[in-house]
Amino acid sequence: MTQSIDLLQQLAGIAPESALAAARQTRDAATEHTQGSYDVLFSAHNGDDFPLIARLAIAQQVAHWHGESRLAEHYAARQAGAQPEAKWQSALAHAERLTFKPAAAEPEHLRELEQAGWSAAAIVTLSQLVAFVSFQSRLLRGLRLLGGEDVAAGTVERTPAAVWRTEPHTLSGQQAPVRFTRDELGWEPWLAAKPLAEFNAVEQATLAKFGHTESDYFRLLARNLPLLEQRTLTDKGIFYTAGGLPRKERELAATVASKVNGCIFCASVHARKAGQLSKQPEDVQRFIDIAPGQPLAADQDDRWLAIIDLAASLSATPPTPRLAQLETLRAQGLSELELLDLVQSSAFFAWANRLMLTLGEPFVPAA
């Protein structure tokens, strides 16, 4: 690992010789690039379009909304009592929507930011920041749980499926999906993707390396290319690694988070993968067919029931996972590395869903 610090290790109080520390070392790419994403977002050298003090203030509020007081205190301490200008306070409505009801986002919300003086690049970075801290908060909560802390208070009810967008057409007039599906979908942005010709040769090579060149979604996120690169490497470190939790169940966790957040597009991708890899498409379909307001952890075998239960609780806002859920998974035979994989796979889609839901929308490709 190349980073000089590991913020989450510090905040979670992970003992260097613990089984959890060993599991995170095995997943060193995810650990390194999670920290790398933080470093890019909260560097003092990130330009004047979205100043550091405003980024820290918004991050503090998002961590607070997620009930992660240690993380909120960290962001508060970095502000040293300074306050951002009023313009940056306009971002809080966007941040609150991304945090609590990302599926309620509409194109006009981005227009409101533009009218308040936000550039396209700053809007992308703002959305990335809120989505990243949503991921970071859940990952911290999961690490604390793996370390033996039962953070959530009281009796926790099973997390339900969220509502989702049901408008029949997209902003551009294409047919929109109105229910969850395992079919392939397209996605269109509400902000213009950056044209490929506007990237220099080095930047184009970075996009090509990750297969992002032809994607409107990734060329939109590439308005902050250093952050997109770290995010992509975090994704690969969580989902494309050997050993640990089987890939089919990492994909199931991604699908669970997408149901909690109401993200039809992400669910379509990852439910399809979960069904293919598990050879249990009927079980996956039954899961994604769950209606809004209904509990997600139902009608599966004991192992998948326990995985869905923890992934859904971790995906709630604020997160509500309990040690009892972890012990149920351990009784199913999951190792420390498998549990870390489950936590990271679930938490990452707090990031992915929030970008997909608030920067654009899915469409049904023409036959």
mmCIF file of C-alpha atoms in Angstrom:
data_model
loop_
_atom_site.group_PDB
_atom_site.id
_atom_site.type_symbol
_atom_site.label_atom_id
_atom_site.label_comp_id
_atom_site.label_asym_id
_atom_site.label_seq_id
_atom_site.Cartn_x
_atom_site.Cartn_y
_atom_site.Cartn_z
ATOM 1 C CA MET A 1 0.000 0.000 0.000
ATOM 2 C CA THR A 2 1.305 3.412 -0.928
ATOM 3 C CA GLN A 3 -0.819 5.900 1.015
ATOM 4 C CA SER A 4 0.802 7.598 4.015
ATOM 5 C CA ILE A 5 -2.346 7.404 6.162
ATOM 6 C CA ASP A 6 -5.435 5.224 6.384
ATOM 7 C CA LEU A 7 -8.236 7.438 7.694
ATOM 8 C CA LEU A 8 -10.771 4.657 8.110
ATOM 9 C CA GLN A 9 -8.329 2.489 10.038
ATOM 10 C CA GLN A 10 -7.810 5.376 12.452
ATOM 11 C CA LEU A 11 -11.495 6.232 12.854
ATOM 12 C CA ALA A 12 -12.573 2.587 13.224
ATOM 13 C CA GLY A 13 -9.767 1.845 15.684
ATOM 14 C CA ILE A 14 -8.608 -1.233 13.773
ATOM 15 C CA ALA A 15 -5.808 -3.012 15.619
ATOM 16 C CA PRO A 16 -2.819 -3.625 13.293
ATOM 17 C CA GLU A 17 -2.561 -7.331 14.197
ATOM 18 C CA SER A 18 -6.299 -8.079 13.989
ATOM 19 C CA ALA A 19 -8.059 -10.384 11.541
ATOM 20 C CA LEU A 20 -9.829 -7.333 10.122
ATOM 21 C CA ALA A 21 -6.521 -5.574 9.451
ATOM 22 C CA ALA A 22 -5.295 -8.698 7.670
ATOM 23 C CA ALA A 23 -8.456 -8.841 5.556
ATOM 24 C CA ARG A 24 -8.054 -5.182 4.578
ATOM 25 C CA GLN A 25 -4.437 -5.852 3.649
ATOM 26 C CA THR A 26 -5.655 -8.663 1.387
ATOM 27 C CA ARG A 27 -7.983 -6.095 -0.185
ATOM 28 C CA ASP A 28 -5.184 -3.523 -0.350
ATOM 29 C CA ALA A 29 -6.341 -2.009 -3.648
ATOM 30 C CA ALA A 30 -9.775 -1.154 -2.233
ATOM 31 C CA THR A 31 -8.172 0.203 0.937
ATOM 32 C CA GLU A 32 -5.611 2.277 -0.974
ATOM 33 C CA HIS A 33 -7.989 3.789 -3.503
ATOM 34 C CA THR A 34 -10.729 4.538 -0.983
ATOM 35 C CA GLN A 35 -8.103 6.655 0.738
ATOM 36 C CA GLY A 36 -6.982 7.952 -2.660
ATOM 37 C CA SER A 37 -10.520 9.117 -3.432
ATOM 38 C CA TYR A 38 -10.583 11.013 -0.138
ATOM 39 C CA ASP A 39 -7.206 12.559 -0.913
ATOM 40 C CA VAL A 40 -8.383 13.826 -4.318
ATOM 41 C CA LEU A 41 -11.650 15.231 -2.958
ATOM 42 C CA PHE A 42 -10.158 16.955 0.056
ATOM 43 C CA SER A 43 -6.813 18.161 -1.223
ATOM 44 C CA ALA A 44 -5.869 21.793 -0.688
ATOM 45 C CA HIS A 45 -4.868 21.871 -4.380
ATOM 46 C CA ASN A 46 -8.256 21.080 -5.927
ATOM 47 C CA GLY A 47 -8.841 24.434 -7.631
ATOM 48 C CA ASP A 48 -10.998 27.482 -6.864
ATOM 49 C CA ASP A 49 -14.229 26.342 -8.568
ATOM 50 C CA PHE A 50 -15.308 24.433 -5.456
ATOM 51 C CA PRO A 51 -13.068 25.498 -2.554
ATOM 52 C CA LEU A 52 -11.836 23.082 0.084
ATOM 53 C CA ILE A 53 -13.642 24.779 2.969
ATOM 54 C CA ALA A 54 -16.995 24.270 1.217
ATOM 55 C CA ARG A 55 -16.169 20.636 0.465
ATOM 56 C CA LEU A 56 -15.321 19.983 4.109
ATOM 57 C CA ALA A 57 -18.483 21.689 5.380
ATOM 58 C CA ILE A 58 -20.700 19.627 3.075
ATOM 59 C CA ALA A 59 -18.835 16.420 3.955
ATOM 60 C CA GLN A 60 -19.324 17.153 7.660
ATOM 61 C CA GLN A 61 -23.070 17.522 7.169
ATOM 62 C CA VAL A 62 -23.373 14.347 5.077
ATOM 63 C CA ALA A 63 -21.440 12.320 7.667
ATOM 64 C CA HIS A 64 -23.718 13.771 10.364
ATOM 65 C CA TRP A 65 -26.825 12.758 8.413
ATOM 66 C CA HIS A 66 -25.418 9.233 8.292
ATOM 67 C CA GLY A 67 -24.937 9.152 12.043
ATOM 68 C CA GLU A 68 -21.144 8.794 11.832
ATOM 69 C CA SER A 69 -20.065 11.289 14.474
ATOM 70 C CA ARG A 70 -16.378 10.352 14.278
ATOM 71 C CA LEU A 71 -16.310 11.100 10.568
ATOM 72 C CA ALA A 72 -18.289 14.325 11.010
ATOM 73 C CA GLU A 73 -15.864 15.449 13.722
ATOM 74 C CA HIS A 74 -12.944 14.702 11.427
ATOM 75 C CA TYR A 75 -14.344 16.976 8.712
ATOM 76 C CA ALA A 76 -15.220 19.647 11.284
ATOM 77 C CA ALA A 77 -11.682 19.622 12.683
ATOM 78 C CA ARG A 78 -10.228 20.174 9.223
ATOM 79 C CA GLN A 79 -12.315 23.336 8.823
ATOM 80 C CA ALA A 80 -10.710 24.956 11.889
ATOM 81 C CA GLY A 81 -13.834 27.043 12.515
ATOM 82 C CA ALA A 82 -14.005 28.638 9.055
ATOM 83 C CA GLN A 83 -17.351 28.888 7.225
ATOM 84 C CA PRO A 84 -17.970 28.756 3.447
ATOM 85 C CA GLU A 85 -19.608 31.615 1.574
ATOM 86 C CA ALA A 86 -23.371 31.657 1.047
ATOM 87 C CA LYS A 87 -23.073 30.389 -2.537
ATOM 88 C CA TRP A 88 -21.817 27.064 -1.281
ATOM 89 C CA GLN A 89 -24.722 26.721 1.143
ATOM 90 C CA SER A 90 -26.934 26.274 -1.937
ATOM 91 C CA ALA A 91 -25.355 22.844 -2.287
ATOM 92 C CA LEU A 92 -26.941 21.571 0.927
ATOM 93 C CA ALA A 93 -30.358 20.948 -0.639
ATOM 94 C CA HIS A 94 -28.678 18.862 -3.333
ATOM 95 C CA ALA A 95 -26.603 17.069 -0.695
ATOM 96 C CA GLU A 96 -29.658 16.328 1.445
ATOM 97 C CA ARG A 97 -31.557 14.903 -1.520
ATOM 98 C CA LEU A 98 -28.612 12.703 -2.518
ATOM 99 C CA THR A 99 -28.276 11.511 1.059
ATOM 100 C CA PHE A 100 -31.876 10.643 1.880
ATOM 101 C CA LYS A 101 -33.927 10.402 -1.331
ATOM 102 C CA PRO A 102 -31.659 10.048 -4.368
ATOM 103 C CA ALA A 103 -34.462 8.545 -6.466
ATOM 104 C CA ALA A 104 -36.387 11.822 -6.054
ATOM 105 C CA ALA A 105 -33.805 13.727 -8.117
ATOM 106 C CA GLU A 106 -35.039 15.570 -11.212
ATOM 107 C CA PRO A 107 -33.221 17.396 -14.039
ATOM 108 C CA GLU A 108 -34.413 20.762 -12.742
ATOM 109 C CA HIS A 109 -32.437 20.250 -9.550
ATOM 110 C CA LEU A 110 -29.231 20.455 -11.589
ATOM 111 C CA ARG A 111 -30.557 23.529 -13.375
ATOM 112 C CA GLU A 112 -31.067 25.158 -9.973
ATOM 113 C CA LEU A 113 -27.418 24.576 -9.154
ATOM 114 C CA GLU A 114 -26.378 26.055 -12.479
ATOM 115 C CA GLN A 115 -28.513 29.120 -11.795
ATOM 116 C CA ALA A 116 -26.806 29.458 -8.411
ATOM 117 C CA GLY A 117 -23.466 29.702 -10.217
ATOM 118 C CA TRP A 118 -22.261 26.111 -10.208
ATOM 119 C CA SER A 119 -20.291 24.933 -13.243
ATOM 120 C CA ALA A 120 -20.818 21.462 -14.708
ATOM 121 C CA ALA A 121 -17.463 20.338 -13.293
ATOM 122 C CA ALA A 122 -18.345 21.628 -9.820
ATOM 123 C CA ILE A 123 -21.760 19.904 -9.915
ATOM 124 C CA VAL A 124 -20.082 16.606 -10.793
ATOM 125 C CA THR A 125 -17.563 17.039 -7.964
ATOM 126 C CA LEU A 126 -20.334 17.980 -5.514
ATOM 127 C CA SER A 127 -22.324 14.884 -6.460
ATOM 128 C CA GLN A 128 -19.201 12.737 -6.217
ATOM 129 C CA LEU A 129 -18.424 14.201 -2.795
ATOM 130 C CA VAL A 130 -21.871 13.478 -1.350
ATOM 131 C CA ALA A 131 -21.910 9.998 -2.868
ATOM 132 C CA PHE A 132 -18.364 9.275 -1.668
ATOM 133 C CA VAL A 133 -19.084 10.335 1.930
ATOM 134 C CA SER A 134 -22.243 8.196 1.796
ATOM 135 C CA PHE A 135 -19.985 5.249 0.891
ATOM 136 C CA GLN A 136 -17.287 6.268 3.383
ATOM 137 C CA SER A 137 -19.830 6.515 6.222
ATOM 138 C CA ARG A 138 -21.208 3.047 5.523
ATOM 139 C CA LEU A 139 -17.770 1.542 5.163
ATOM 140 C CA LEU A 140 -16.746 3.050 8.488
ATOM 141 C CA ARG A 141 -19.921 1.719 10.096
ATOM 142 C CA GLY A 142 -19.226 -1.735 8.669
ATOM 143 C CA LEU A 143 -15.602 -1.699 9.841
ATOM 144 C CA ARG A 144 -16.677 -0.695 13.333
ATOM 145 C CA LEU A 145 -19.191 -3.549 13.289
ATOM 146 C CA LEU A 146 -16.509 -6.016 12.187
ATOM 147 C CA GLY A 147 -14.374 -4.689 15.042
ATOM 148 C CA GLY A 148 -17.082 -5.625 17.545
ATOM 149 C CA GLU A 149 -18.951 -2.316 17.972
ATOM 150 C CA ASP A 150 -22.747 -2.597 17.979
ATOM 151 C CA VAL A 151 -23.284 0.991 16.874
ATOM 152 C CA ALA A 152 -26.987 1.067 15.953
ATOM 153 C CA ALA A 153 -29.348 1.576 18.872
ATOM 154 C CA GLY A 154 -32.625 -0.176 19.612
ATOM 155 C CA THR A 155 -34.474 -2.839 17.675
ATOM 156 C CA VAL A 156 -33.971 -2.530 13.936
ATOM 157 C CA GLU A 157 -36.738 -3.475 11.545
ATOM 158 C CA ARG A 158 -35.860 -5.047 8.241
ATOM 159 C CA THR A 159 -35.029 -2.460 5.593
ATOM 160 C CA PRO A 160 -37.705 -2.081 2.892
ATOM 161 C CA ALA A 161 -37.474 -1.535 -0.843
ATOM 162 C CA ALA A 162 -37.509 2.130 -1.820
ATOM 163 C CA VAL A 163 -39.841 3.917 -4.183
ATOM 164 C CA TRP A 164 -38.398 4.648 -7.599
ATOM 165 C CA ARG A 165 -38.995 6.856 -10.604
ATOM 166 C CA THR A 166 -42.041 5.790 -12.621
ATOM 167 C CA GLU A 167 -42.248 8.510 -15.289
ATOM 168 C CA PRO A 168 -42.853 6.747 -18.637
ATOM 169 C CA HIS A 169 -40.390 8.895 -20.588
ATOM 170 C CA THR A 170 -36.952 10.350 -20.016
ATOM 171 C CA LEU A 171 -36.047 14.023 -20.315
ATOM 172 C CA SER A 172 -35.154 13.458 -23.989
ATOM 173 C CA GLY A 173 -38.383 11.563 -24.693
ATOM 174 C CA GLN A 174 -37.074 7.997 -24.705
ATOM 175 C CA GLN A 175 -39.026 5.171 -23.083
ATOM 176 C CA ALA A 176 -38.135 4.931 -19.383
ATOM 177 C CA PRO A 177 -38.264 1.723 -17.311
ATOM 178 C CA VAL A 178 -40.981 1.893 -14.656
ATOM 179 C CA ARG A 179 -40.052 -1.236 -12.723
ATOM 180 C CA PHE A 180 -36.938 -3.161 -11.779
ATOM 181 C CA THR A 181 -35.659 -5.562 -14.419
ATOM 182 C CA ARG A 182 -32.738 -7.804 -15.338
ATOM 183 C CA ASP A 183 -32.924 -6.560 -18.926
ATOM 184 C CA GLU A 184 -30.164 -4.350 -20.330
ATOM 185 C CA LEU A 185 -30.879 -0.626 -20.107
ATOM 186 C CA GLY A 186 -29.262 2.530 -21.410
ATOM 187 C CA TRP A 187 -28.512 5.674 -19.372
ATOM 188 C CA GLU A 188 -28.591 9.320 -20.451
ATOM 189 C CA PRO A 189 -27.066 12.266 -18.567
ATOM 190 C CA TRP A 190 -28.836 15.429 -17.475
ATOM 191 C CA LEU A 191 -25.550 17.330 -17.767
ATOM 192 C CA ALA A 192 -23.522 17.216 -20.951
ATOM 193 C CA ALA A 193 -20.763 14.627 -20.962
ATOM 194 C CA LYS A 194 -17.397 16.165 -21.736
ATOM 195 C CA PRO A 195 -16.594 15.646 -25.450
ATOM 196 C CA LEU A 196 -13.687 13.290 -26.027
ATOM 197 C CA ALA A 197 -11.883 15.928 -28.120
ATOM 198 C CA GLU A 198 -11.664 18.190 -25.061
ATOM 199 C CA PHE A 199 -9.474 15.695 -23.201
ATOM 200 C CA ASN A 200 -5.736 15.860 -23.829
ATOM 201 C CA ALA A 201 -3.776 12.807 -24.973
ATOM 202 C CA VAL A 202 -2.866 11.686 -21.438
ATOM 203 C CA GLU A 203 -6.465 12.051 -20.261
ATOM 204 C CA GLN A 204 -7.753 10.144 -23.294
ATOM 205 C CA ALA A 205 -5.304 7.353 -22.496
ATOM 206 C CA THR A 206 -6.652 7.195 -18.927
ATOM 207 C CA LEU A 207 -10.221 6.930 -20.205
ATOM 208 C CA ALA A 208 -9.208 4.238 -22.693
ATOM 209 C CA LYS A 209 -7.353 2.241 -20.030
ATOM 210 C CA PHE A 210 -10.592 1.769 -18.105
ATOM 211 C CA GLY A 211 -12.859 1.392 -21.139
ATOM 212 C CA HIS A 212 -14.581 4.717 -20.442
ATOM 213 C CA THR A 213 -14.044 6.437 -23.792
ATOM 214 C CA GLU A 214 -17.473 5.795 -25.339
ATOM 215 C CA SER A 215 -19.552 6.128 -22.169
ATOM 216 C CA ASP A 216 -21.541 9.330 -21.580
ATOM 217 C CA TYR A 217 -21.694 8.436 -17.878
ATOM 218 C CA PHE A 218 -17.951 8.128 -17.465
ATOM 219 C CA ARG A 219 -17.112 11.106 -19.669
ATOM 220 C CA LEU A 220 -19.467 13.129 -17.468
ATOM 221 C CA LEU A 221 -17.701 11.926 -14.316
ATOM 222 C CA ALA A 222 -14.397 12.613 -16.086
ATOM 223 C CA ARG A 223 -15.031 16.324 -15.589
ATOM 224 C CA ASN A 224 -13.095 15.389 -12.445
ATOM 225 C CA LEU A 225 -10.808 12.783 -13.977
ATOM 226 C CA PRO A 226 -8.415 12.233 -11.024
ATOM 227 C CA LEU A 227 -11.387 11.360 -8.823
ATOM 228 C CA LEU A 228 -12.933 9.113 -11.486
ATOM 229 C CA GLU A 229 -9.638 7.233 -11.748
ATOM 230 C CA GLN A 230 -9.507 6.625 -7.981
ATOM 231 C CA ARG A 231 -13.178 5.646 -7.917
ATOM 232 C CA THR A 232 -12.694 3.150 -10.747
ATOM 233 C CA LEU A 233 -9.722 1.579 -8.966
ATOM 234 C CA THR A 234 -11.762 1.369 -5.745
ATOM 235 C CA ASP A 235 -14.544 -0.387 -7.659
ATOM 236 C CA LYS A 236 -12.100 -2.885 -9.163
ATOM 237 C CA GLY A 237 -10.495 -3.495 -5.770
ATOM 238 C CA ILE A 238 -13.878 -4.336 -4.260
ATOM 239 C CA PHE A 239 -15.532 -6.384 -7.008
ATOM 240 C CA TYR A 240 -12.757 -7.881 -9.160
ATOM 241 C CA THR A 241 -10.523 -9.634 -6.638
ATOM 242 C CA ALA A 242 -9.793 -13.304 -6.026
ATOM 243 C CA GLY A 243 -10.948 -15.302 -3.031
ATOM 244 C CA GLY A 244 -13.259 -14.090 -0.318
ATOM 245 C CA LEU A 245 -16.977 -13.646 -0.960
ATOM 246 C CA PRO A 246 -18.032 -15.269 -4.247
ATOM 247 C CA ARG A 247 -18.557 -12.704 -6.991
ATOM 248 C CA LYS A 248 -22.207 -13.721 -7.339
ATOM 249 C CA GLU A 249 -22.829 -12.575 -3.763
ATOM 250 C CA ARG A 250 -20.931 -9.307 -4.192
ATOM 251 C CA GLU A 251 -23.240 -8.685 -7.147
ATOM 252 C CA LEU A 252 -26.216 -9.621 -4.968
ATOM 253 C CA ALA A 253 -25.094 -7.039 -2.382
ATOM 254 C CA ALA A 254 -24.903 -4.387 -5.127
ATOM 255 C CA THR A 255 -28.435 -5.311 -6.178
ATOM 256 C CA VAL A 256 -29.667 -5.052 -2.588
ATOM 257 C CA ALA A 257 -28.256 -1.542 -2.196
ATOM 258 C CA SER A 258 -29.857 -0.555 -5.493
ATOM 259 C CA LYS A 259 -33.268 -1.734 -4.265
ATOM 260 C CA VAL A 260 -32.850 0.256 -1.048
ATOM 261 C CA ASN A 261 -31.952 3.377 -3.036
ATOM 262 C CA GLY A 262 -34.443 2.885 -5.882
ATOM 263 C CA CYS A 263 -31.811 2.661 -8.642
ATOM 264 C CA ILE A 264 -33.328 0.685 -11.513
ATOM 265 C CA PHE A 265 -30.265 1.034 -13.751
ATOM 266 C CA CYS A 266 -27.686 -0.311 -11.275
ATOM 267 C CA ALA A 267 -30.019 -3.104 -10.223
ATOM 268 C CA SER A 268 -30.490 -4.175 -13.835
ATOM 269 C CA VAL A 269 -26.731 -4.595 -14.310
ATOM 270 C CA HIS A 270 -25.967 -6.348 -11.056
ATOM 271 C CA ALA A 271 -29.110 -8.458 -10.761
ATOM 272 C CA ARG A 272 -28.336 -9.796 -14.226
ATOM 273 C CA LYS A 273 -24.775 -10.668 -13.137
ATOM 274 C CA ALA A 274 -25.944 -12.195 -9.858
ATOM 275 C CA GLY A 275 -28.460 -14.347 -11.696
ATOM 276 C CA GLN A 276 -25.931 -15.483 -14.299
ATOM 277 C CA LEU A 277 -23.143 -16.276 -11.835
ATOM 278 C CA SER A 278 -25.360 -17.988 -9.257
ATOM 279 C CA LYS A 279 -27.461 -19.810 -11.847
ATOM 280 C CA GLN A 280 -30.403 -18.753 -9.654
ATOM 281 C CA PRO A 281 -32.153 -16.182 -11.889
ATOM 282 C CA GLU A 282 -35.566 -16.976 -10.423
ATOM 283 C CA ASP A 283 -34.359 -16.155 -6.910
ATOM 284 C CA VAL A 284 -32.812 -12.892 -8.119
ATOM 285 C CA GLN A 285 -35.956 -11.989 -10.065
ATOM 286 C CA ARG A 286 -38.129 -12.653 -7.030
ATOM 287 C CA PHE A 287 -35.898 -10.291 -5.075
ATOM 288 C CA ILE A 288 -35.993 -7.410 -7.550
ATOM 289 C CA ASP A 289 -39.772 -7.776 -7.897
ATOM 290 C CA ILE A 290 -40.293 -6.779 -4.240
ATOM 291 C CA ALA A 291 -42.691 -3.812 -4.092
ATOM 292 C CA PRO A 292 -41.876 -0.447 -2.473
ATOM 293 C CA GLY A 293 -42.201 -0.522 1.291
ATOM 294 C CA GLN A 294 -41.881 -4.301 1.517
ATOM 295 C CA PRO A 295 -39.010 -5.907 3.468
ATOM 296 C CA LEU A 296 -36.136 -7.049 1.279
ATOM 297 C CA ALA A 297 -34.913 -9.962 3.373
ATOM 298 C CA ALA A 298 -37.583 -12.535 2.551
ATOM 299 C CA ASP A 299 -38.164 -15.682 0.483
ATOM 300 C CA GLN A 300 -34.535 -16.775 0.019
ATOM 301 C CA ASP A 301 -32.366 -19.544 1.432
ATOM 302 C CA ASP A 302 -30.731 -18.916 4.814
ATOM 303 C CA ARG A 303 -27.364 -17.732 3.452
ATOM 304 C CA TRP A 304 -28.845 -15.274 0.954
ATOM 305 C CA LEU A 305 -31.387 -14.167 3.556
ATOM 306 C CA ALA A 306 -28.560 -13.227 5.926
ATOM 307 C CA ILE A 307 -26.543 -11.507 3.170
ATOM 308 C CA ILE A 308 -29.547 -9.497 2.012
ATOM 309 C CA ASP A 309 -30.445 -8.553 5.573
ATOM 310 C CA LEU A 310 -27.020 -7.085 6.365
ATOM 311 C CA ALA A 311 -26.578 -5.427 2.959
ATOM 312 C CA ALA A 312 -30.008 -3.783 3.248
ATOM 313 C CA SER A 313 -29.381 -2.543 6.793
ATOM 314 C CA LEU A 314 -26.018 -1.113 5.768
ATOM 315 C CA SER A 315 -27.688 0.617 2.807
ATOM 316 C CA ALA A 316 -30.352 2.354 4.913
ATOM 317 C CA THR A 317 -29.912 6.052 5.757
ATOM 318 C CA PRO A 318 -28.612 6.212 8.391
ATOM 319 C CA PRO A 319 -27.162 2.683 8.324
ATOM 320 C CA THR A 320 -28.595 0.241 10.882
ATOM 321 C CA PRO A 321 -26.543 -3.004 10.814
ATOM 322 C CA ARG A 322 -26.280 -4.922 14.083
ATOM 323 C CA LEU A 323 -23.808 -7.422 15.507
ATOM 324 C CA ALA A 324 -26.551 -10.048 15.592
ATOM 325 C CA GLN A 325 -26.742 -9.874 11.795
ATOM 326 C CA LEU A 326 -22.984 -10.342 11.592
ATOM 327 C CA GLU A 327 -23.146 -13.341 13.908
ATOM 328 C CA THR A 328 -25.839 -14.913 11.722
ATOM 329 C CA LEU A 329 -23.477 -14.609 8.756
ATOM 330 C CA ARG A 330 -20.592 -16.091 10.729
ATOM 331 C CA ALA A 331 -22.868 -19.004 11.624
ATOM 332 C CA GLN A 332 -23.372 -19.463 7.871
ATOM 333 C CA GLY A 333 -19.596 -19.933 7.605
ATOM 334 C CA LEU A 334 -18.511 -16.533 6.252
ATOM 335 C CA SER A 335 -14.885 -15.683 7.003
ATOM 336 C CA GLU A 336 -13.530 -12.268 7.991
ATOM 337 C CA LEU A 337 -12.476 -11.619 4.396
ATOM 338 C CA GLU A 338 -15.910 -12.616 3.081
ATOM 339 C CA LEU A 339 -17.590 -10.323 5.605
ATOM 340 C CA LEU A 340 -15.312 -7.447 4.579
ATOM 341 C CA ASP A 341 -16.177 -8.108 0.936
ATOM 342 C CA LEU A 342 -19.881 -7.997 1.790
ATOM 343 C CA VAL A 343 -19.519 -4.714 3.680
ATOM 344 C CA GLN A 344 -17.467 -3.099 0.920
ATOM 345 C CA SER A 345 -19.720 -4.314 -1.903
ATOM 346 C CA SER A 346 -22.829 -3.009 -0.147
ATOM 347 C CA ALA A 347 -21.247 0.296 0.880
ATOM 348 C CA PHE A 348 -19.833 1.039 -2.573
ATOM 349 C CA PHE A 349 -23.302 1.168 -4.090
ATOM 350 C CA ALA A 350 -24.237 4.026 -1.794
ATOM 351 C CA TRP A 351 -21.741 5.842 -4.042
ATOM 352 C CA ALA A 352 -22.700 4.325 -7.410
ATOM 353 C CA ASN A 353 -26.484 4.609 -6.989
ATOM 354 C CA ARG A 354 -26.345 8.241 -5.944
ATOM 355 C CA LEU A 355 -24.448 9.243 -9.067
ATOM 356 C CA MET A 356 -26.662 7.292 -11.445
ATOM 357 C CA LEU A 357 -29.859 8.611 -9.842
ATOM 358 C CA THR A 358 -28.950 12.286 -9.604
ATOM 359 C CA LEU A 359 -26.912 12.969 -12.765
ATOM 360 C CA GLY A 360 -29.185 11.239 -15.280
ATOM 361 C CA GLU A 361 -31.695 8.441 -15.831
ATOM 362 C CA PRO A 362 -32.108 5.037 -17.503
ATOM 363 C CA PHE A 363 -33.941 4.337 -20.730
ATOM 364 C CA VAL A 364 -35.180 1.245 -22.543
ATOM 365 C CA PRO A 365 -33.138 0.732 -25.739
ATOM 366 C CA ALA A 366 -35.108 0.607 -28.955
ATOM 367 C CA ALA A 367 -35.749 -2.931 -30.175
#
